[in-house]
Structure formats: structure tokens, C-alpha cells
Tab-separated table of C-alpha atoms in Angstrom:
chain	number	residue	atom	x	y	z
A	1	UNK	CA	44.916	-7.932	27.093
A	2	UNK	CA	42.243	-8.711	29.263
A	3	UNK	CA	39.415	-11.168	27.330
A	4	UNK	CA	36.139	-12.194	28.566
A	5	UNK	CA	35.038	-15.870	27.666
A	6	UNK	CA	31.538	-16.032	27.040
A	7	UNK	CA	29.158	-19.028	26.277
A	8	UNK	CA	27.585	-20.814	25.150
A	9	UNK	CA	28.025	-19.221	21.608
A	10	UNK	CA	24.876	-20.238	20.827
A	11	UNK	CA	21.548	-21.440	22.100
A	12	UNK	CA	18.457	-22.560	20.173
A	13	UNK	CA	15.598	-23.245	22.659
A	14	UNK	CA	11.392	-23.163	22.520
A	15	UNK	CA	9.765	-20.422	23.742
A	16	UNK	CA	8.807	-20.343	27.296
A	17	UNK	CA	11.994	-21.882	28.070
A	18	UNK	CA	14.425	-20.559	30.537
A	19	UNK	CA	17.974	-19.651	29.339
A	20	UNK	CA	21.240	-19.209	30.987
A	21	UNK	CA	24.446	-17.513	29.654
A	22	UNK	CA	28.146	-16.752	31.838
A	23	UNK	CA	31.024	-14.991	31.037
A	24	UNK	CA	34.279	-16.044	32.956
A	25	UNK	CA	37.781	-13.825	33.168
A	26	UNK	CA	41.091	-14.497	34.247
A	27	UNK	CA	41.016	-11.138	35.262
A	28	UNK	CA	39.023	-9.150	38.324
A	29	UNK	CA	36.654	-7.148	37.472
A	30	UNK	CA	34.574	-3.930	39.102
A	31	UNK	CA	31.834	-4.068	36.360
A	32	UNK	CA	29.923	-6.529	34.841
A	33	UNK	CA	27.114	-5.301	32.308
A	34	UNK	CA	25.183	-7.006	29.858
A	35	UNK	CA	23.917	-5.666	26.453
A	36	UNK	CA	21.611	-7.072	24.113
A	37	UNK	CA	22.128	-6.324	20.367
A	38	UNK	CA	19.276	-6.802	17.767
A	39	UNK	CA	20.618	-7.092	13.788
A	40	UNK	CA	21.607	-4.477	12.424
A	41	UNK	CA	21.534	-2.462	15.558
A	42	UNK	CA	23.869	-1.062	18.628
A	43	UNK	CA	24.153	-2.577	21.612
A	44	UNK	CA	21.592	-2.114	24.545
A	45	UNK	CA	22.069	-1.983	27.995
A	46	UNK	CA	20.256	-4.856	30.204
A	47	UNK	CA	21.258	-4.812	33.621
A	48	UNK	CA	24.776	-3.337	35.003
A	49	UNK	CA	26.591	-4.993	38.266
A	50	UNK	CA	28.444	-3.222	40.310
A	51	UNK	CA	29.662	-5.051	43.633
A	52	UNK	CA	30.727	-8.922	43.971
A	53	UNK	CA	27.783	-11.157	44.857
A	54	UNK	CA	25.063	-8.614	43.598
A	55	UNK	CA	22.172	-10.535	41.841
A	56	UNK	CA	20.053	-7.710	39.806
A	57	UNK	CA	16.988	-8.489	37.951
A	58	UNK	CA	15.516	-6.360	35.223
A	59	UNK	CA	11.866	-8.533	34.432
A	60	UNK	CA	12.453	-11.699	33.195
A	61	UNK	CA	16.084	-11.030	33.192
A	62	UNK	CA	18.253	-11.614	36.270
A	63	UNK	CA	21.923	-11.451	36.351
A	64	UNK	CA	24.610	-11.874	38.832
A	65	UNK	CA	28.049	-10.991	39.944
A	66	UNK	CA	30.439	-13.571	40.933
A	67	UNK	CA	31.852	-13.696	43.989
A	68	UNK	CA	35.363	-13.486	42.702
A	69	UNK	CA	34.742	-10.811	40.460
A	70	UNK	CA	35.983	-12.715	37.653
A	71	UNK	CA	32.258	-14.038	36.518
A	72	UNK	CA	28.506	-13.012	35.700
A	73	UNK	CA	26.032	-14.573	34.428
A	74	UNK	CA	22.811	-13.665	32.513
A	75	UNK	CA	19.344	-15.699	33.095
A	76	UNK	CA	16.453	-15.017	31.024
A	77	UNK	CA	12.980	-16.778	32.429
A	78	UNK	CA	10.076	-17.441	30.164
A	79	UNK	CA	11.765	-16.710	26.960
A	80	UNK	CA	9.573	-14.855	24.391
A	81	UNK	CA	10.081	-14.474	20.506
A	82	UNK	CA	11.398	-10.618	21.424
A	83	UNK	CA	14.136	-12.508	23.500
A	84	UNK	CA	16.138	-13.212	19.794
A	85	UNK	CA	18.954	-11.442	19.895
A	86	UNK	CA	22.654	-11.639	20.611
A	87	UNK	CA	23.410	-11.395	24.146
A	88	UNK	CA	27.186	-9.674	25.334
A	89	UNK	CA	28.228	-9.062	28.451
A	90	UNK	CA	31.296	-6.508	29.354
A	91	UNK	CA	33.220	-5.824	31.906
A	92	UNK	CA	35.228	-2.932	33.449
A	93	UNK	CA	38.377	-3.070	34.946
A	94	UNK	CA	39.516	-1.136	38.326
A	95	UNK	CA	40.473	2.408	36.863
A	96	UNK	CA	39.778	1.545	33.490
A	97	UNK	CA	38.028	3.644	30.922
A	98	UNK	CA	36.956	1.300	28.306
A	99	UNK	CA	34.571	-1.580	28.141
A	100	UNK	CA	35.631	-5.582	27.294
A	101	UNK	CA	32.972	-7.380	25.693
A	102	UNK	CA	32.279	-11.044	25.690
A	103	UNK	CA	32.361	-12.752	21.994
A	104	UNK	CA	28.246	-12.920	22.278
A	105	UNK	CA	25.532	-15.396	22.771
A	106	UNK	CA	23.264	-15.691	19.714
A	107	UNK	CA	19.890	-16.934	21.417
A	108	UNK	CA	17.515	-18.048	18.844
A	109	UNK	CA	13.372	-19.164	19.237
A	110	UNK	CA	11.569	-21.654	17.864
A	111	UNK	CA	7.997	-20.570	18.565
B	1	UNK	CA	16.911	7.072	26.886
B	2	UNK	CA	19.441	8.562	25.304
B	3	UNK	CA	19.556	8.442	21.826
B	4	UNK	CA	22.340	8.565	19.237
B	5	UNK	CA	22.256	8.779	15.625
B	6	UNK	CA	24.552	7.230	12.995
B	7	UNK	CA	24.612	8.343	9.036
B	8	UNK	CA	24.748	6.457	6.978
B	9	UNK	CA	23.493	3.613	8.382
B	10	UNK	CA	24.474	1.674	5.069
B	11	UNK	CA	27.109	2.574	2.955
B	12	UNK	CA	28.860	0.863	-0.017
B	13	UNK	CA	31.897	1.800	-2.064
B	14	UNK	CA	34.414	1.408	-4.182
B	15	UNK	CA	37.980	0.037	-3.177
B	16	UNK	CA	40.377	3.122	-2.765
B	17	UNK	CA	37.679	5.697	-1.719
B	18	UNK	CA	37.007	7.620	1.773
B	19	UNK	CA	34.122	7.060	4.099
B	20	UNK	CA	32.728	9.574	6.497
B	21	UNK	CA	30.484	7.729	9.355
B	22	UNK	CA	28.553	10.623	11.251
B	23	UNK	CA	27.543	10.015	15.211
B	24	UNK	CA	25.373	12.069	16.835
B	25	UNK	CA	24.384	12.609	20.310
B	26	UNK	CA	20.706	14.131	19.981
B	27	UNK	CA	19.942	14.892	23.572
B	28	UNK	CA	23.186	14.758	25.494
B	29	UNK	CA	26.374	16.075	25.455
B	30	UNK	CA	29.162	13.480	24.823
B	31	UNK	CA	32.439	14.136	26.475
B	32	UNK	CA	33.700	10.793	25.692
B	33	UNK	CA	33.099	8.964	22.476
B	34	UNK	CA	34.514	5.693	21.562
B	35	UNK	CA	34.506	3.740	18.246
B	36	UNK	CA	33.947	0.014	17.693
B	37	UNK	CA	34.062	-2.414	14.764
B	38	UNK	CA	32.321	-5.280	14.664
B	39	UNK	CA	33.003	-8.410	11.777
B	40	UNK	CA	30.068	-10.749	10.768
B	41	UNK	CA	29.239	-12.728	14.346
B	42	UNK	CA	31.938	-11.469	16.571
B	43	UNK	CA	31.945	-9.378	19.128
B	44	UNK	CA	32.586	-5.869	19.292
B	45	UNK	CA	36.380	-4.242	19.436
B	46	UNK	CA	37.603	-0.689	20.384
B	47	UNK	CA	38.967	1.187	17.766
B	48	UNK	CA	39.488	3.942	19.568
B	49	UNK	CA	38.689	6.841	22.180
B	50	UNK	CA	37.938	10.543	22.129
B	51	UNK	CA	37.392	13.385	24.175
B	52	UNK	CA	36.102	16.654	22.773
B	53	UNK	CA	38.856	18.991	21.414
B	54	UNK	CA	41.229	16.245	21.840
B	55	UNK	CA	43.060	13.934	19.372
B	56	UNK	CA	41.718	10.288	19.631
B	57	UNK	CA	43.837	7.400	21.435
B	58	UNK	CA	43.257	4.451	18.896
B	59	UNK	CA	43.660	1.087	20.350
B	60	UNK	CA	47.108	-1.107	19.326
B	61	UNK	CA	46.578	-2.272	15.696
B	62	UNK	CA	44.616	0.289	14.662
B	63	UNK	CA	45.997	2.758	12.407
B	64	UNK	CA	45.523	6.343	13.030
B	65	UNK	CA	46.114	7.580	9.460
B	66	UNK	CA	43.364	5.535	7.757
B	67	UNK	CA	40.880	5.300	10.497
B	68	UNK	CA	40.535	9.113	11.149
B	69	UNK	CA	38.270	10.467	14.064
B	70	UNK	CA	37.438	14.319	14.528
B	71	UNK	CA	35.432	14.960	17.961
B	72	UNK	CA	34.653	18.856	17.446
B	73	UNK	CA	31.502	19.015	19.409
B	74	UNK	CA	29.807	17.048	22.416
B	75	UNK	CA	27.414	16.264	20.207
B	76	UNK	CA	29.423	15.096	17.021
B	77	UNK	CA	31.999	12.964	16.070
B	78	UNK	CA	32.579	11.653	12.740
B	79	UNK	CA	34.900	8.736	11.550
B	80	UNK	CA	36.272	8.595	8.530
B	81	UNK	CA	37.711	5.370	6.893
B	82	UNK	CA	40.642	6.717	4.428
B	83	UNK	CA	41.424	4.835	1.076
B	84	UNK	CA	39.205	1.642	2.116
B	85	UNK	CA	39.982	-1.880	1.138
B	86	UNK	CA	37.450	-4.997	1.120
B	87	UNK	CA	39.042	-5.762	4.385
B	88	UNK	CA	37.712	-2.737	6.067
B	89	UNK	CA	34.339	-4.102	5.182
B	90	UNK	CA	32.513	-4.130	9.182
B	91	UNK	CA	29.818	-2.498	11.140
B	92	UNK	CA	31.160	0.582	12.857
B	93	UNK	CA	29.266	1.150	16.006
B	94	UNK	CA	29.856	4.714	17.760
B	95	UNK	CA	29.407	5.108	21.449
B	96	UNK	CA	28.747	8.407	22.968
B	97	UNK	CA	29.628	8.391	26.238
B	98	UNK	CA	28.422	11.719	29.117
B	99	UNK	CA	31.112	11.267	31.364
B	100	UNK	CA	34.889	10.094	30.657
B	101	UNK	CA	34.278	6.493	31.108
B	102	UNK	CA	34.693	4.121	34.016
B	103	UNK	CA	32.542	3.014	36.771
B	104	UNK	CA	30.469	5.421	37.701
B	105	UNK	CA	29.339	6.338	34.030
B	106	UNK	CA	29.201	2.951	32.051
B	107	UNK	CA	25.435	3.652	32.526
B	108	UNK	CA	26.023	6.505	30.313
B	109	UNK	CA	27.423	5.138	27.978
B	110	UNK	CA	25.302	4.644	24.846
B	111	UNK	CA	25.609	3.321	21.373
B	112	UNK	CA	24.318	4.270	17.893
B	113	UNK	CA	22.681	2.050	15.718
B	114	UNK	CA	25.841	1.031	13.595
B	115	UNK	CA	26.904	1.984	10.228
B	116	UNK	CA	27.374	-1.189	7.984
B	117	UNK	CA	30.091	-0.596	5.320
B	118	UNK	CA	30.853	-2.829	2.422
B	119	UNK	CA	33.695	-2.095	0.126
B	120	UNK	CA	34.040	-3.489	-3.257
């Protein structure tokens, strides 16, 4: 099936740092969304892409599209302590009614 | 936002018994909900997919007869884990969805707060 590579796995950064995730596919896809989840919680939505090349920003957050549909990445400016979280993206294929999620970046702050 | 409700949002129990995970949709009508389980640091996977009225399509390796979904409402489905082992120990994460999926709606497409399960 269709799997979404996602990294790094793990980031450990100070605050006020900038941070960068990607998640790369061998497949094409017409959706790229990212979600952050807090413990114990559900996913929530960030930012949703919808057309190759599209670069969205949502505050501090600003993600992208690639240009061969097959990649997106996440950017997070000025990190803050609320930034802690684990970061997925997902992706939707051409006709398909389900998401694909990314294995998660766990993106933790030392103040 | 939209905002969905999961009970219990802990539950333990003892090897052998049945769970029944409520997910609600408080302020909009889900045609389309899907299930997820997540282990301890991984991401999340699809258990299955239902539409109101209709019998759930559960996702290869998932077994319909001891994972069992019910979607009577658009604003209720419950899942119900049948004679649970250790190894159905996970966080179950429902996601309501208002439209049938796909592009235009993954914006609608929300997600309850998760129902940790632990099975002794």
C-alpha cells in the first residue's frame, strides 16, 4: 500500500528555534495535510495543501507542496513551549477516500 | 470547530471481555466515520470505514468479527472490541467525517480525543 516516509522521527531543539519536518512518497499525491497531536489526544488539523507547488502558512507554521506531488514539508518559525507535540502529515490519493499518515515527528522543547 | 466526543476516554479490562468505545459528533452530522488505532509512538492506522446505515469496510488485517462497528446515526458510532486480548491494548481514535471522504472534504474530517484501552 501506499506509505508516507516522514522525518526526522524526532527533534529536540531550544525554544525560539526554527524547525523543519518532510514527508516523501513513492506515490503522487492530490493532498497533503498536516495534523498535530498532543498526548493523549486526536489529531488536529494544521494546514491542508491542495495543488503542487502551493506554500500555505497558518502563523508560525508554513508548509508546502512539492512540485512532484510526492512531498510536503512542515516549517515551524520561532518555536514556543506549546509547539511540543507530535507532528503527522497525510496524504490523499487521486479518488481516494481515506487518509495515509506519516509515522510522526515527536518535536520536543527545552525552554 | 467541530467537536467530537469519545467515552470512555480510558478504559481497562480484563482479558476475554468486550469493550464498547462511543464517538460522538456533537454539532455535525457524520456521514462518514472512520476508525483508527494507534500503538505507543506510531502513527495512526485505519481500521476501518463507515457510512450511516451501512455495514463498515474494515481495512485488510483487521477482523470484522472482533472489531465490531455499528454507525446507526450521523451522530453516533460506537466500536466495540469483542473478547479482547493484551494485544488489543491501543488508543482508538474515531474520526467523524461530514462528507464521504476525499478531496474536497478532508477539511471535514475531524477526530475525537482517543479512547486508550489497556487489557490485562
Amino acid at each position: 500500500g501506499q506509505q508516507l516516509n516522514q522525518s526526522p522521527q524526532s527533534m529536540f531543539i531550544q525554544e525560539g528555534e526554527d524547525v523543519s519536518m518532510n514527508c516523501t512518497s513513492s506515490s503522487i499525491f492530490n493532498t497533503w495535510l498536516w495534523y498535530k497531536q498532543d498526548p493523549g489526544e486526536g489529531p488536529v488539523l494544521l494546514i491542508a495543501l491542495y495543488k503542487a507547488g502551493e506554500l500555505t502558512s497558518n502563523g508560525r507554521l508554513t508548509a508546502q507542496f512539492g512540485i512532484t506531488r510526492k512531498d510536503s514539508f512542515l516549517n515551524i518559525s520561532a518555536s514556543i513551549p506549546s509547539d511540543v507535540g507530535i507532528y503527522f502529515c497525510a496524504g490523499l490519493i487521486q479518488g481516494a477516500q481515506k487518509l495515509v499518515f506519516g509515522q510522526g515527528t515527536r518535536l520536543t522543547i527545552n525552554p | 470547530g467541530a467537536v467530537v466526543s469519545q467515552h470512555p476516554s480510558r478504559v481497562i479490562c480484563k482479558s476475554g471481555t468486550s469493550v464498547k468505545i462511543e464517538c460522538r459528533s456533537l454539532d455535525f452530522q457524520a456521514t462518514t466515520m472512520f476508525w483508527y488505532r494507534q500503538f505507543p509512538k506510531q502513527s495512526l492506522m485505519l481500521m476501518a470505514t463507515s457510512n450511516e446505515g451501512s455495514k463498515a469496510t474494515y481495512e485488510q488485517g483487521v477482523e470484522k468479527d472482533k472489531f465490531l462497528i455499528n454507525h446507526a446515526s450521523l451522530t453516533l458510532s460506537t466500536l466495540t472490541v469483542t473478547s479482547a486480548h493484551p494485544e488489543d491494548s491501543s488508543f482508538y481514535i474515531c474520526s467523524p467525517s461530514v462528507g464521504s471522504g476525499g478531496l474536497s472534504e478532508v477539511e471535514t474530517q475531524y477526530f475525537g480525543p482517543g479512547t486508550r484501552l489497556l487489557v490485562l
